[in-house]
Short mmCIF file of C-alpha atoms and ligand atoms in Angstrom, two decimals:
data_model
loop_
_atom_site.label_atom_id
_atom_site.label_comp_id
_atom_site.label_asym_id
_atom_site.label_seq_id
_atom_site.Cartn_x
_atom_site.Cartn_y
_atom_site.Cartn_z
CA MET Y 1 -15.47 17.67 24.53
CA SER Y 2 -13.50 15.33 26.84
CA PHE Y 3 -16.33 12.83 27.09
CA LEU Y 4 -13.93 10.23 28.59
CA ALA Y 5 -12.54 12.40 31.42
CA THR Y 6 -12.11 10.20 34.56
CA LYS Y 7 -12.13 6.98 32.48
CA ARG Y 8 -9.33 4.41 32.76
CA ALA Y 9 -8.74 2.10 29.80
CA LEU Y 10 -6.65 -1.01 29.11
CA VAL Y 11 -5.79 -1.35 25.40
CA VAL Y 12 -4.67 -4.81 24.24
CA GLY Y 13 -3.32 -5.19 20.69
CA LEU Y 14 -0.90 -2.34 20.05
CA ALA Y 15 1.94 -3.33 17.68
CA SER Y 16 2.69 -0.28 15.49
CA LYS Y 17 1.47 3.19 14.60
CA ARG Y 18 -0.70 1.55 11.94
CA SER Y 19 -2.50 -0.63 14.53
CA ILE Y 20 -6.21 -0.05 14.94
CA ALA Y 21 -5.38 -0.10 18.68
CA TRP Y 22 -3.23 3.03 18.11
CA GLY Y 23 -6.13 4.87 16.44
CA ILE Y 24 -8.36 3.86 19.34
CA ALA Y 25 -5.79 4.80 22.01
CA ARG Y 26 -5.31 8.25 20.47
CA SER Y 27 -9.06 8.93 20.39
CA LEU Y 28 -9.51 7.70 23.99
CA HIS Y 29 -6.58 9.90 25.09
CA ARG Y 30 -7.91 12.95 23.23
CA GLU Y 31 -11.21 12.59 25.07
CA GLY Y 32 -9.48 12.52 28.45
CA ALA Y 33 -9.04 8.82 29.27
CA ARG Y 34 -5.99 7.51 31.13
CA LEU Y 35 -4.43 4.46 29.45
CA ALA Y 36 -2.62 1.17 30.08
CA PHE Y 37 -1.23 -1.04 27.31
CA SER Y 38 -0.01 -4.55 26.66
CA TYR Y 39 2.23 -5.94 23.94
CA GLN Y 40 3.02 -9.42 22.71
CA GLY Y 41 6.68 -10.45 22.96
CA GLU Y 42 9.83 -8.62 24.14
CA LYS Y 43 10.60 -7.43 20.60
CA LEU Y 44 7.71 -4.95 20.80
CA ALA Y 45 8.54 -3.71 24.32
CA ASN Y 46 10.46 -0.53 23.46
CA ARG Y 47 8.21 0.51 20.60
CA VAL Y 48 5.03 0.12 22.65
CA ARG Y 49 6.62 1.85 25.67
CA ASP Y 50 7.51 4.85 23.45
CA MET Y 51 4.03 5.00 21.93
CA ALA Y 52 2.45 4.77 25.40
CA ALA Y 53 4.67 7.66 26.56
CA GLU Y 54 3.30 9.81 23.70
CA LEU Y 55 -0.11 9.31 25.29
CA ASP Y 56 1.17 10.08 28.81
CA SER Y 57 1.16 6.42 29.90
CA THR Y 58 3.85 4.42 31.69
CA ALA Y 59 1.53 1.46 32.41
CA VAL Y 60 2.85 -1.07 29.87
CA PHE Y 61 2.81 -4.86 30.35
CA GLU Y 62 3.79 -7.89 28.29
CA CYS Y 63 0.94 -10.32 27.65
CA ASP Y 64 0.50 -13.24 25.26
CA VAL Y 65 -3.27 -13.82 25.36
CA ALA Y 66 -2.68 -17.59 25.01
CA ASP Y 67 -1.37 -17.47 28.61
CA ASP Y 68 -4.00 -17.33 31.40
CA GLN Y 69 -1.48 -16.25 34.01
CA ALA Y 70 -0.20 -13.43 31.80
CA ILE Y 71 -3.81 -12.21 31.37
CA GLU Y 72 -4.32 -12.14 35.16
CA GLN Y 73 -1.05 -10.24 35.67
CA LEU Y 74 -1.85 -7.77 32.88
CA VAL Y 75 -5.31 -6.92 34.16
CA GLY Y 76 -4.20 -6.81 37.82
CA GLY Y 77 -1.18 -4.63 36.97
CA SER Y 78 -3.24 -2.24 34.82
CA ALA Y 79 -6.00 -1.86 37.43
CA ALA Y 80 -3.35 -1.19 40.09
CA ALA Y 81 -1.54 1.37 37.92
CA LEU Y 82 -4.73 3.25 37.00
CA GLY Y 83 -6.60 2.79 40.30
CA GLY Y 84 -9.32 0.66 38.66
CA LEU Y 85 -10.66 0.12 35.14
CA ASP Y 86 -13.59 1.47 33.16
CA ILE Y 87 -12.74 0.34 29.63
CA LEU Y 88 -11.21 -2.80 28.09
CA VAL Y 89 -10.25 -2.68 24.40
CA HIS Y 90 -9.48 -6.04 22.74
CA SER Y 91 -7.80 -5.52 19.36
CA VAL Y 92 -6.18 -8.92 18.84
CA GLY Y 93 -6.52 -11.47 16.05
CA PHE Y 94 -4.31 -14.27 14.81
CA ALA Y 95 -4.37 -17.41 12.68
CA PRO Y 96 -1.39 -19.31 11.23
CA ARG Y 97 -0.38 -17.64 7.98
CA GLU Y 98 -0.65 -20.89 5.92
CA ALA Y 99 -4.38 -21.00 6.68
CA LEU Y 100 -4.98 -17.53 5.21
CA CYS Y 101 -4.64 -18.35 1.56
CA GLY Y 102 -6.22 -20.63 -1.00
CA SER Y 103 -9.16 -22.97 -0.62
CA PHE Y 104 -10.96 -22.60 2.74
CA THR Y 105 -11.76 -26.29 2.76
CA GLU Y 106 -8.17 -27.38 2.14
CA ALA Y 107 -6.37 -24.72 4.23
CA THR Y 108 -8.47 -25.05 7.39
CA THR Y 109 -6.65 -27.57 9.56
CA ARG Y 110 -7.72 -28.57 13.09
CA GLU Y 111 -4.67 -26.78 14.50
CA ALA Y 112 -5.28 -23.54 12.55
CA TRP Y 113 -8.93 -23.58 13.71
CA ARG Y 114 -7.88 -24.09 17.33
CA ILE Y 115 -5.32 -21.28 17.27
CA ALA Y 116 -7.62 -18.82 15.45
CA GLN Y 117 -10.44 -19.46 17.93
CA ASP Y 118 -8.14 -19.33 20.97
CA ILE Y 119 -6.26 -16.11 20.13
CA SER Y 120 -8.99 -14.25 18.23
CA ALA Y 121 -12.16 -15.17 20.14
CA TYR Y 122 -11.57 -16.98 23.45
CA SER Y 123 -9.09 -14.28 24.54
CA LEU Y 124 -11.97 -11.78 24.70
CA VAL Y 125 -13.78 -14.00 27.21
CA ALA Y 126 -10.62 -14.59 29.27
CA LEU Y 127 -9.72 -10.86 29.38
CA THR Y 128 -13.28 -9.84 30.21
CA ARG Y 129 -13.45 -12.37 33.08
CA ALA Y 130 -10.16 -11.06 34.48
CA ALA Y 131 -11.33 -7.44 34.14
CA ARG Y 132 -14.81 -8.05 35.61
CA PRO Y 133 -13.93 -7.48 39.30
CA HIS Y 134 -12.01 -4.30 38.43
CA LEU Y 135 -14.53 -2.70 36.05
CA ALA Y 136 -16.28 0.26 37.64
CA ALA Y 137 -19.71 -0.76 38.96
CA GLY Y 138 -22.39 0.43 36.58
CA ALA Y 139 -20.19 1.98 33.90
CA GLY Y 140 -17.79 -0.65 32.54
CA SER Y 141 -17.32 -1.00 28.80
CA VAL Y 142 -15.65 -3.75 26.76
CA LEU Y 143 -14.90 -3.33 23.05
CA THR Y 144 -13.49 -5.74 20.45
CA LEU Y 145 -12.71 -5.57 16.72
CA SER Y 146 -14.41 -7.76 14.12
CA TYR Y 147 -14.54 -8.03 10.34
CA LEU Y 148 -17.19 -8.76 7.71
CA GLY Y 149 -15.73 -12.26 7.23
CA ALA Y 150 -17.68 -13.15 10.40
CA LEU Y 151 -20.84 -13.19 8.27
CA ARG Y 152 -19.80 -13.56 4.64
CA PRO Y 153 -17.06 -15.48 2.86
CA LEU Y 154 -14.20 -13.33 1.60
CA PRO Y 155 -11.17 -14.55 -0.38
CA ASN Y 156 -8.31 -15.85 1.82
CA TYR Y 157 -9.86 -14.73 5.13
CA ASN Y 158 -10.64 -18.42 5.59
CA VAL Y 159 -10.36 -19.71 9.19
CA MET Y 160 -10.54 -16.14 10.53
CA GLY Y 161 -14.18 -15.98 9.35
CA PRO Y 162 -15.43 -18.61 11.83
CA ALA Y 163 -13.15 -17.06 14.49
CA LYS Y 164 -14.81 -13.65 14.02
CA ALA Y 165 -18.27 -15.29 13.98
CA SER Y 166 -17.38 -16.85 17.33
CA LEU Y 167 -16.07 -13.49 18.59
CA GLU Y 168 -19.34 -11.74 17.64
CA ALA Y 169 -21.39 -14.43 19.39
CA ALA Y 170 -19.15 -14.05 22.46
CA VAL Y 171 -19.94 -10.29 22.43
CA ARG Y 172 -23.65 -11.11 22.70
CA PHE Y 173 -23.22 -13.76 25.41
CA LEU Y 174 -20.90 -11.51 27.45
CA ALA Y 175 -23.31 -8.57 27.03
CA GLN Y 176 -26.21 -10.66 28.34
CA ASP Y 177 -24.15 -12.10 31.21
CA LEU Y 178 -22.59 -8.81 32.41
CA GLY Y 179 -25.43 -6.40 31.68
CA ALA Y 180 -26.78 -6.80 35.23
CA GLU Y 181 -23.47 -5.36 36.49
CA GLY Y 182 -23.74 -2.40 34.15
CA ILE Y 183 -20.92 -3.71 31.97
CA ARG Y 184 -21.54 -3.15 28.26
CA VAL Y 185 -19.86 -5.31 25.58
CA ASN Y 186 -19.72 -4.27 21.91
CA ALA Y 187 -17.71 -4.77 18.73
CA ILE Y 188 -16.71 -2.56 15.84
CA SER Y 189 -16.63 -4.32 12.48
CA ALA Y 190 -14.03 -2.27 10.63
CA GLY Y 191 -13.42 -2.05 6.90
CA PRO Y 192 -10.01 -3.22 5.65
CA ILE Y 193 -7.06 -1.09 6.84
CA LYS Y 194 -3.38 -1.58 5.97
CA THR Y 195 -2.00 -2.62 9.39
CA LEU Y 196 0.72 -5.19 10.19
CA ALA Y 197 -1.94 -7.91 10.37
CA ALA Y 198 -3.21 -7.00 6.91
CA ALA Y 199 0.03 -5.95 5.20
CA GLY Y 200 1.31 -9.41 4.28
CA ILE Y 201 -1.99 -10.58 2.79
CA ALA Y 202 -1.93 -11.35 -0.92
CA GLY Y 203 -4.47 -9.20 -2.74
CA LEU Y 204 -4.93 -6.64 0.03
CA ARG Y 205 -4.35 -3.73 -2.34
CA GLY Y 206 -7.05 -5.00 -4.70
CA MET Y 207 -9.43 -5.35 -1.76
CA LEU Y 208 -8.77 -1.77 -0.61
CA GLU Y 209 -9.38 -0.53 -4.17
CA HIS Y 210 -12.58 -2.58 -4.49
CA VAL Y 211 -13.93 -1.16 -1.22
CA ALA Y 212 -13.00 2.39 -2.26
CA LYS Y 213 -14.99 1.93 -5.50
CA THR Y 214 -17.97 0.09 -4.02
CA ALA Y 215 -18.68 1.52 -0.56
CA PRO Y 216 -21.43 4.16 -0.36
CA LEU Y 217 -18.85 6.75 0.77
CA ARG Y 218 -16.61 5.73 -2.20
CA ARG Y 219 -13.53 5.37 0.03
CA GLY Y 220 -12.02 3.16 2.74
CA VAL Y 221 -11.77 3.92 6.45
CA SER Y 222 -8.82 4.87 8.69
CA ALA Y 223 -7.78 3.70 12.14
CA GLU Y 224 -8.61 7.24 13.33
CA GLU Y 225 -12.22 6.83 12.20
CA VAL Y 226 -12.42 3.47 13.99
CA GLY Y 227 -10.86 5.20 17.04
CA ASP Y 228 -13.52 7.91 17.14
CA ALA Y 229 -16.35 5.35 16.95
CA ALA Y 230 -14.56 3.34 19.67
CA ALA Y 231 -14.34 6.40 21.94
CA PHE Y 232 -18.10 6.88 21.56
CA LEU Y 233 -18.94 3.22 22.23
CA CYS Y 234 -16.73 3.13 25.34
CA SER Y 235 -18.23 6.35 26.72
CA ASP Y 236 -21.39 7.10 28.66
CA LEU Y 237 -22.78 8.59 25.43
CA ALA Y 238 -23.34 4.94 24.41
CA ARG Y 239 -24.83 3.89 27.78
CA GLY Y 240 -27.91 2.39 26.07
CA ILE Y 241 -25.88 0.23 23.66
CA THR Y 242 -24.68 -3.31 24.40
CA GLY Y 243 -24.23 -6.56 22.48
CA GLU Y 244 -23.97 -4.52 19.28
CA ILE Y 245 -21.74 -4.89 16.21
CA LEU Y 246 -21.17 -1.38 14.82
CA TYR Y 247 -19.90 -1.18 11.22
CA VAL Y 248 -17.21 1.42 10.59
CA ASP Y 249 -16.61 0.59 6.94
CA ALA Y 250 -17.76 3.55 4.83
CA GLY Y 251 -21.03 1.60 4.42
CA TYR Y 252 -19.51 -1.28 2.44
CA ASN Y 253 -21.50 -4.00 4.24
CA ILE Y 254 -24.92 -2.66 3.22
CA VAL Y 255 -24.32 -2.82 -0.51
CA GLY Y 256 -26.23 -5.53 -2.38
CA MET Y 257 -24.87 -4.86 -5.85
CA ALA Y 258 -22.48 -2.21 -7.03
CA PHE Y 259 -23.67 -0.17 -10.02
CA PRO Y 260 -20.98 0.72 -12.53
CA LYS Y 261 -20.89 4.45 -13.32
CA THR Y 262 -23.01 5.20 -16.39
CA ASP Y 263 -22.09 8.87 -16.93
P1 LIG H 301 -2.14 -5.25 14.19
O1 LIG H 301 -1.19 -6.25 13.65
O2 LIG H 301 -1.67 -3.87 14.36
O3 LIG H 301 -2.77 -5.75 15.58
C1 LIG H 301 -2.98 -7.10 15.88
C2 LIG H 301 -2.50 -7.28 17.28
O4 LIG H 301 -2.76 -8.60 17.75
C3 LIG H 301 -0.97 -7.06 17.41
O5 LIG H 301 -0.74 -6.06 18.37
C4 LIG H 301 -0.46 -8.40 17.88
O6 LIG H 301 0.64 -8.29 18.75
C5 LIG H 301 -1.70 -8.91 18.61
N1 LIG H 301 -1.63 -10.35 18.87
C6 LIG H 301 -1.65 -11.39 18.00
N2 LIG H 301 -1.51 -12.56 18.66
C7 LIG H 301 -1.41 -12.24 19.98
C8 LIG H 301 -1.24 -13.01 21.17
N3 LIG H 301 -1.12 -14.34 21.14
N4 LIG H 301 -1.18 -12.35 22.36
C9 LIG H 301 -1.27 -10.99 22.41
N5 LIG H 301 -1.44 -10.23 21.32
C10 LIG H 301 -1.50 -10.85 20.12
O7 LIG H 301 -3.43 -5.32 13.21
P2 LIG H 301 -4.88 -4.65 13.32
O8 LIG H 301 -5.40 -4.68 11.95
O9 LIG H 301 -4.82 -3.38 14.06
O10 LIG H 301 -5.71 -5.74 14.16
C11 LIG H 301 -6.41 -5.45 15.34
C12 LIG H 301 -7.79 -6.09 15.32
O11 LIG H 301 -8.57 -5.48 14.30
C13 LIG H 301 -7.79 -7.58 15.03
O12 LIG H 301 -8.78 -8.21 15.84
C14 LIG H 301 -8.21 -7.62 13.58
O13 LIG H 301 -8.82 -8.86 13.28
C15 LIG H 301 -9.20 -6.49 13.56
N6 LIG H 301 -9.56 -5.97 12.24
C16 LIG H 301 -8.60 -5.55 11.37
C17 LIG H 301 -8.96 -5.03 10.13
C18 LIG H 301 -7.93 -4.59 9.13
O14 LIG H 301 -8.23 -4.57 7.93
N7 LIG H 301 -6.73 -4.23 9.55
C19 LIG H 301 -10.33 -4.94 9.79
C20 LIG H 301 -11.28 -5.37 10.70
C21 LIG H 301 -10.89 -5.88 11.93
O1 LIG H 302 -8.58 -9.68 10.89
C1 LIG H 302 -7.71 -9.31 10.13
C2 LIG H 302 -6.28 -9.81 10.31
C3 LIG H 302 -6.29 -11.30 10.44
C4 LIG H 302 -4.95 -11.98 10.51
C5 LIG H 302 -3.87 -11.66 9.72
C6 LIG H 302 -2.68 -12.39 9.81
C7 LIG H 302 -1.51 -12.10 8.94
C8 LIG H 302 -0.22 -12.59 9.54
C9 LIG H 302 -4.83 -13.06 11.38
N1 LIG H 302 -3.71 -13.78 11.49
C10 LIG H 302 -2.64 -13.46 10.72
N2 LIG H 302 -1.52 -14.25 10.82
C11 LIG H 302 -0.35 -13.92 10.23
O2 LIG H 302 0.64 -14.68 10.30
N3 LIG H 302 -8.05 -8.46 9.11
C12 LIG H 302 -9.44 -8.07 8.93
C13 LIG H 302 -7.08 -7.96 8.10
C14 LIG H 302 -7.17 -8.91 6.95
O3 LIG H 302 -6.61 -10.13 7.03
C15 LIG H 302 -6.90 -10.79 5.86
C16 LIG H 302 -7.67 -9.96 5.04
C17 LIG H 302 -7.85 -8.74 5.75
C18 LIG H 302 -8.62 -7.55 5.29
C19 LIG H 302 -6.57 -12.07 5.47
C20 LIG H 302 -6.98 -12.53 4.22
C21 LIG H 302 -7.75 -11.72 3.41
C22 LIG H 302 -8.09 -10.42 3.80
#
């Protein structure tokens, strides 16, 4: 199909082959997009460089999204390497580990709140502002990753819930602000996937099993399925869609009450 031929994409948030960013990058590449990547911290440099090479990319930059100057250099370097930008993928989230277990009320410190909001939500605004002058007039697309905890309390997700709520509101404000320039801004709210960011979480296995029992499709979702939805949202096929949160979760979020099997 190659519905992303001619498109140039910057993907932020690649850490391993389990990363949702990897599923997205592979789908974008399959549909013909040219890619640039960033990674956080020197330790990831070689791994991300090797993964980028598998997708025919040598445009790889270090960027901690807490650093405004690093964001400017990343976006400038990527736009220079690709000759402009059409797509920005933001697949970054972080809160201090101590805040992600136990009582929300007790675990949510001022510092954990600040860090979660800064890295998980504000970074979308900062990256989008840096990308704005480079995004192709009339066809730019920005995509971020959210989770159901934005709307509903889930065990241990804690301070990340308000951070995702803030991220989803930022999607709507950015969409309204940049729509006049033809830049679309959307999010995918993915079901739980065993990535590095999820792996260390107590009770993750039980959550994956619960979703697989409860979701309308009676299974979880993969990073590849998120990647395919991302490729659509970032393409001209989705030119009428902006400010939207698209659920890629096997339908889990629509269930009101699960019915135990009776037969
Ligand atoms: P992951 O660990 O593979 O990716 C998270 C990325 O965030 C990593 O690449 C990490 O380097 C990056 N990151 C964290 N702090 C950073 C910083 N200061 N500067 C730059 N990069 C930083 O895990 P993932 O599950 O692929 O997460 C990607 C996105 O998907 C996150 O926004 C996450 O909240 C969201 N999400 C994940 C799930 C899930 O169950 N895995 C479900 C829904 C949404
Ligand atoms: O958004 C996420 C990942 C959030 C996350 C995870 C970590 C673990 C390591 C943010 N910051 C950190 N900081 C660390 O030090 N997900 C949707 C995956 C996830 O995270 C959970 C989940 C699920 C699912 C946390 C608690 C409960 C469930």
